[in-house]
């Protein structure tokens, strides 16, 4: 696992210099936000794609057992009960989606 990125700290007492350092640090954080966001979304998309592939593989293979069909109904209920407000752009909505994907993966892995 790669090391976590650490922000450089520069100590200077002049207000203009402090302001410039703060500006640079904020721009650096802005870039890190983009990188973390891209990687986070890519991971979630991969996990969703893996779930879709698992369902397709199961459907074209031996099919679903009674327990698996019950699990599928439960999965659909979980998806239907997902309550998020995408316009707000809140972390808790991303967390809800991430948690849901994790729960769905756990269900599919039991098969």
mmCIF file with all atom_site columns, C-alpha atoms in Angstrom:
data_model
loop_
_atom_site.group_PDB
_atom_site.id
_atom_site.type_symbol
_atom_site.label_atom_id
_atom_site.label_alt_id
_atom_site.label_comp_id
_atom_site.label_asym_id
_atom_site.label_entity_id
_atom_site.label_seq_id
_atom_site.pdbx_PDB_ins_code
_atom_site.Cartn_x
_atom_site.Cartn_y
_atom_site.Cartn_z
_atom_site.occupancy
_atom_site.B_iso_or_equiv
_atom_site.pdbx_formal_charge
_atom_site.auth_seq_id
_atom_site.auth_comp_id
_atom_site.auth_asym_id
_atom_site.auth_atom_id
_atom_site.pdbx_PDB_model_num
ATOM 1   C CA . UNK A 1 1   ? 0.000   0.000   0.000   1.00 0.00 ? 1   UNK A CA 1
ATOM 2   C CA . UNK A 1 2   ? 1.476   3.361   -0.968  1.00 0.00 ? 2   UNK A CA 1
ATOM 3   C CA . UNK A 1 3   ? 2.368   5.808   1.763   1.00 0.00 ? 3   UNK A CA 1
ATOM 4   C CA . UNK A 1 4   ? -0.155  8.495   2.576   1.00 0.00 ? 4   UNK A CA 1
ATOM 5   C CA . UNK A 1 5   ? 0.648   11.860  1.080   1.00 0.00 ? 5   UNK A CA 1
ATOM 6   C CA . UNK A 1 6   ? 1.747   14.436  3.609   1.00 0.00 ? 6   UNK A CA 1
ATOM 7   C CA . UNK A 1 7   ? 1.443   18.130  3.045   1.00 0.00 ? 7   UNK A CA 1
ATOM 8   C CA . UNK A 1 8   ? 4.676   20.083  3.404   1.00 0.00 ? 8   UNK A CA 1
ATOM 9   C CA . UNK A 1 9   ? 4.730   22.580  6.264   1.00 0.00 ? 9   UNK A CA 1
ATOM 10  C CA . UNK A 1 10  ? 6.651   25.815  5.868   1.00 0.00 ? 10  UNK A CA 1
ATOM 11  C CA . UNK A 1 11  ? 7.085   28.129  8.805   1.00 0.00 ? 11  UNK A CA 1
ATOM 12  C CA . UNK A 1 12  ? 7.315   31.838  8.142   1.00 0.00 ? 12  UNK A CA 1
ATOM 13  C CA . UNK A 1 13  ? 6.154   34.789  10.213  1.00 0.00 ? 13  UNK A CA 1
ATOM 14  C CA . UNK A 1 14  ? 5.366   37.426  7.554   1.00 0.00 ? 14  UNK A CA 1
ATOM 15  C CA . UNK A 1 15  ? 1.578   37.716  6.996   1.00 0.00 ? 15  UNK A CA 1
ATOM 16  C CA . UNK A 1 16  ? 1.977   37.829  3.208   1.00 0.00 ? 16  UNK A CA 1
ATOM 17  C CA . UNK A 1 17  ? 4.202   34.752  3.283   1.00 0.00 ? 17  UNK A CA 1
ATOM 18  C CA . UNK A 1 18  ? 1.755   32.925  5.556   1.00 0.00 ? 18  UNK A CA 1
ATOM 19  C CA . UNK A 1 19  ? -1.112  33.827  3.248   1.00 0.00 ? 19  UNK A CA 1
ATOM 20  C CA . UNK A 1 20  ? 0.806   32.550  0.217   1.00 0.00 ? 20  UNK A CA 1
ATOM 21  C CA . UNK A 1 21  ? 1.704   29.286  1.981   1.00 0.00 ? 21  UNK A CA 1
ATOM 22  C CA . UNK A 1 22  ? -1.939  28.824  2.995   1.00 0.00 ? 22  UNK A CA 1
ATOM 23  C CA . UNK A 1 23  ? -3.061  29.466  -0.594  1.00 0.00 ? 23  UNK A CA 1
ATOM 24  C CA . UNK A 1 24  ? -0.568  26.924  -1.934  1.00 0.00 ? 24  UNK A CA 1
ATOM 25  C CA . UNK A 1 25  ? -1.634  24.369  0.670   1.00 0.00 ? 25  UNK A CA 1
ATOM 26  C CA . UNK A 1 26  ? -5.295  24.847  -0.228  1.00 0.00 ? 26  UNK A CA 1
ATOM 27  C CA . UNK A 1 27  ? -4.512  24.360  -3.915  1.00 0.00 ? 27  UNK A CA 1
ATOM 28  C CA . UNK A 1 28  ? -2.612  21.196  -3.016  1.00 0.00 ? 28  UNK A CA 1
ATOM 29  C CA . UNK A 1 29  ? -5.589  19.936  -1.003  1.00 0.00 ? 29  UNK A CA 1
ATOM 30  C CA . UNK A 1 30  ? -7.826  20.736  -3.968  1.00 0.00 ? 30  UNK A CA 1
ATOM 31  C CA . UNK A 1 31  ? -5.674  18.520  -6.184  1.00 0.00 ? 31  UNK A CA 1
ATOM 32  C CA . UNK A 1 32  ? -5.660  15.748  -3.573  1.00 0.00 ? 32  UNK A CA 1
ATOM 33  C CA . UNK A 1 33  ? -9.448  15.972  -3.354  1.00 0.00 ? 33  UNK A CA 1
ATOM 34  C CA . UNK A 1 34  ? -9.690  15.379  -7.098  1.00 0.00 ? 34  UNK A CA 1
ATOM 35  C CA . UNK A 1 35  ? -7.345  12.397  -6.918  1.00 0.00 ? 35  UNK A CA 1
ATOM 36  C CA . UNK A 1 36  ? -9.043  10.804  -3.913  1.00 0.00 ? 36  UNK A CA 1
ATOM 37  C CA . UNK A 1 37  ? -12.486 11.397  -5.430  1.00 0.00 ? 37  UNK A CA 1
ATOM 38  C CA . UNK A 1 38  ? -11.502 9.829   -8.754  1.00 0.00 ? 38  UNK A CA 1
ATOM 39  C CA . UNK A 1 39  ? -10.004 6.786   -7.053  1.00 0.00 ? 39  UNK A CA 1
ATOM 40  C CA . UNK A 1 40  ? -12.974 6.382   -4.696  1.00 0.00 ? 40  UNK A CA 1
ATOM 41  C CA . UNK A 1 41  ? -15.502 6.555   -7.526  1.00 0.00 ? 41  UNK A CA 1
ATOM 42  C CA . UNK A 1 42  ? -13.421 4.199   -9.675  1.00 0.00 ? 42  UNK A CA 1
ATOM 43  C CA . UNK A 1 43  ? -13.379 1.648   -6.837  1.00 0.00 ? 43  UNK A CA 1
ATOM 44  C CA . UNK A 1 44  ? -17.141 1.865   -6.332  1.00 0.00 ? 44  UNK A CA 1
ATOM 45  C CA . UNK A 1 45  ? -17.746 1.516   -10.064 1.00 0.00 ? 45  UNK A CA 1
ATOM 46  C CA . UNK A 1 46  ? -15.465 -1.547  -10.190 1.00 0.00 ? 46  UNK A CA 1
ATOM 47  C CA . UNK A 1 47  ? -17.356 -3.119  -7.313  1.00 0.00 ? 47  UNK A CA 1
ATOM 48  C CA . UNK A 1 48  ? -20.713 -2.476  -9.008  1.00 0.00 ? 48  UNK A CA 1
ATOM 49  C CA . UNK A 1 49  ? -19.370 -3.943  -12.260 1.00 0.00 ? 49  UNK A CA 1
ATOM 50  C CA . UNK A 1 50  ? -18.177 -7.031  -10.361 1.00 0.00 ? 50  UNK A CA 1
ATOM 51  C CA . UNK A 1 51  ? -21.647 -7.433  -8.825  1.00 0.00 ? 51  UNK A CA 1
ATOM 52  C CA . UNK A 1 52  ? -23.288 -7.178  -12.245 1.00 0.00 ? 52  UNK A CA 1
ATOM 53  C CA . UNK A 1 53  ? -20.871 -9.768  -13.657 1.00 0.00 ? 53  UNK A CA 1
ATOM 54  C CA . UNK A 1 54  ? -21.555 -12.111 -10.745 1.00 0.00 ? 54  UNK A CA 1
ATOM 55  C CA . UNK A 1 55  ? -25.294 -11.875 -11.331 1.00 0.00 ? 55  UNK A CA 1
ATOM 56  C CA . UNK A 1 56  ? -24.902 -12.433 -15.075 1.00 0.00 ? 56  UNK A CA 1
ATOM 57  C CA . UNK A 1 57  ? -22.598 -15.399 -14.508 1.00 0.00 ? 57  UNK A CA 1
ATOM 58  C CA . UNK A 1 58  ? -25.018 -16.958 -12.026 1.00 0.00 ? 58  UNK A CA 1
ATOM 59  C CA . UNK A 1 59  ? -27.973 -16.366 -14.341 1.00 0.00 ? 59  UNK A CA 1
ATOM 60  C CA . UNK A 1 60  ? -26.310 -17.949 -17.385 1.00 0.00 ? 60  UNK A CA 1
ATOM 61  C CA . UNK A 1 61  ? -24.828 -20.774 -15.322 1.00 0.00 ? 61  UNK A CA 1
ATOM 62  C CA . UNK A 1 62  ? -26.700 -23.068 -12.980 1.00 0.00 ? 62  UNK A CA 1
ATOM 63  C CA . UNK A 1 63  ? -29.304 -20.435 -12.158 1.00 0.00 ? 63  UNK A CA 1
ATOM 64  C CA . UNK A 1 64  ? -30.475 -19.363 -8.748  1.00 0.00 ? 64  UNK A CA 1
ATOM 65  C CA . UNK A 1 65  ? -31.430 -21.586 -5.846  1.00 0.00 ? 65  UNK A CA 1
ATOM 66  C CA . UNK A 1 66  ? -34.406 -20.755 -3.607  1.00 0.00 ? 66  UNK A CA 1
ATOM 67  C CA . UNK A 1 67  ? -32.115 -19.129 -1.033  1.00 0.00 ? 67  UNK A CA 1
ATOM 68  C CA . UNK A 1 68  ? -30.361 -17.102 -3.723  1.00 0.00 ? 68  UNK A CA 1
ATOM 69  C CA . UNK A 1 69  ? -33.702 -15.911 -5.116  1.00 0.00 ? 69  UNK A CA 1
ATOM 70  C CA . UNK A 1 70  ? -34.665 -14.835 -1.609  1.00 0.00 ? 70  UNK A CA 1
ATOM 71  C CA . UNK A 1 71  ? -31.340 -13.024 -1.358  1.00 0.00 ? 71  UNK A CA 1
ATOM 72  C CA . UNK A 1 72  ? -32.024 -11.319 -4.704  1.00 0.00 ? 72  UNK A CA 1
ATOM 73  C CA . UNK A 1 73  ? -35.374 -10.072 -3.459  1.00 0.00 ? 73  UNK A CA 1
ATOM 74  C CA . UNK A 1 74  ? -33.653 -8.752  -0.351  1.00 0.00 ? 74  UNK A CA 1
ATOM 75  C CA . UNK A 1 75  ? -31.018 -7.053  -2.480  1.00 0.00 ? 75  UNK A CA 1
ATOM 76  C CA . UNK A 1 76  ? -33.722 -5.360  -4.558  1.00 0.00 ? 76  UNK A CA 1
ATOM 77  C CA . UNK A 1 77  ? -35.426 -4.146  -1.368  1.00 0.00 ? 77  UNK A CA 1
ATOM 78  C CA . UNK A 1 78  ? -32.126 -2.735  -0.107  1.00 0.00 ? 78  UNK A CA 1
ATOM 79  C CA . UNK A 1 79  ? -31.586 -0.910  -3.392  1.00 0.00 ? 79  UNK A CA 1
ATOM 80  C CA . UNK A 1 80  ? -35.163 0.402   -3.413  1.00 0.00 ? 80  UNK A CA 1
ATOM 81  C CA . UNK A 1 81  ? -34.794 1.752   0.137   1.00 0.00 ? 81  UNK A CA 1
ATOM 82  C CA . UNK A 1 82  ? -31.644 3.727   -0.691  1.00 0.00 ? 82  UNK A CA 1
ATOM 83  C CA . UNK A 1 83  ? -32.507 7.315   0.147   1.00 0.00 ? 83  UNK A CA 1
ATOM 84  C CA . UNK A 1 84  ? -30.044 9.881   -1.075  1.00 0.00 ? 84  UNK A CA 1
ATOM 85  C CA . UNK A 1 85  ? -30.187 13.399  -2.414  1.00 0.00 ? 85  UNK A CA 1
ATOM 86  C CA . UNK A 1 86  ? -27.546 13.638  -5.179  1.00 0.00 ? 86  UNK A CA 1
ATOM 87  C CA . UNK A 1 87  ? -28.031 17.386  -5.611  1.00 0.00 ? 87  UNK A CA 1
ATOM 88  C CA . UNK A 1 88  ? -26.718 18.016  -2.111  1.00 0.00 ? 88  UNK A CA 1
ATOM 89  C CA . UNK A 1 89  ? -23.407 16.250  -2.758  1.00 0.00 ? 89  UNK A CA 1
ATOM 90  C CA . UNK A 1 90  ? -23.064 14.999  0.821   1.00 0.00 ? 90  UNK A CA 1
ATOM 91  C CA . UNK A 1 91  ? -20.491 12.573  2.174   1.00 0.00 ? 91  UNK A CA 1
ATOM 92  C CA . UNK A 1 92  ? -23.189 10.658  3.986   1.00 0.00 ? 92  UNK A CA 1
ATOM 93  C CA . UNK A 1 93  ? -24.855 9.862   0.649   1.00 0.00 ? 93  UNK A CA 1
ATOM 94  C CA . UNK A 1 94  ? -21.582 8.458   -0.678  1.00 0.00 ? 94  UNK A CA 1
ATOM 95  C CA . UNK A 1 95  ? -21.258 6.460   2.523   1.00 0.00 ? 95  UNK A CA 1
ATOM 96  C CA . UNK A 1 96  ? -24.765 5.054   2.070   1.00 0.00 ? 96  UNK A CA 1
ATOM 97  C CA . UNK A 1 97  ? -23.898 3.941   -1.467  1.00 0.00 ? 97  UNK A CA 1
ATOM 98  C CA . UNK A 1 98  ? -20.575 2.469   -0.314  1.00 0.00 ? 98  UNK A CA 1
ATOM 99  C CA . UNK A 1 99  ? -22.298 0.591   2.531   1.00 0.00 ? 99  UNK A CA 1
ATOM 100 C CA . UNK A 1 100 ? -24.999 -0.709  0.213   1.00 0.00 ? 100 UNK A CA 1
ATOM 101 C CA . UNK A 1 101 ? -22.425 -2.012  -2.244  1.00 0.00 ? 101 UNK A CA 1
ATOM 102 C CA . UNK A 1 102 ? -20.595 -3.743  0.617   1.00 0.00 ? 102 UNK A CA 1
ATOM 103 C CA . UNK A 1 103 ? -23.816 -5.388  1.819   1.00 0.00 ? 103 UNK A CA 1
ATOM 104 C CA . UNK A 1 104 ? -24.665 -6.542  -1.698  1.00 0.00 ? 104 UNK A CA 1
ATOM 105 C CA . UNK A 1 105 ? -21.156 -7.961  -2.140  1.00 0.00 ? 105 UNK A CA 1
ATOM 106 C CA . UNK A 1 106 ? -21.484 -9.869  1.141   1.00 0.00 ? 106 UNK A CA 1
ATOM 107 C CA . UNK A 1 107 ? -24.756 -11.370 -0.053  1.00 0.00 ? 107 UNK A CA 1
ATOM 108 C CA . UNK A 1 108 ? -23.364 -12.415 -3.451  1.00 0.00 ? 108 UNK A CA 1
ATOM 109 C CA . UNK A 1 109 ? -20.196 -13.850 -1.858  1.00 0.00 ? 109 UNK A CA 1
ATOM 110 C CA . UNK A 1 110 ? -22.327 -16.260 0.187   1.00 0.00 ? 110 UNK A CA 1
ATOM 111 C CA . UNK A 1 111 ? -23.460 -17.933 -3.022  1.00 0.00 ? 111 UNK A CA 1
#
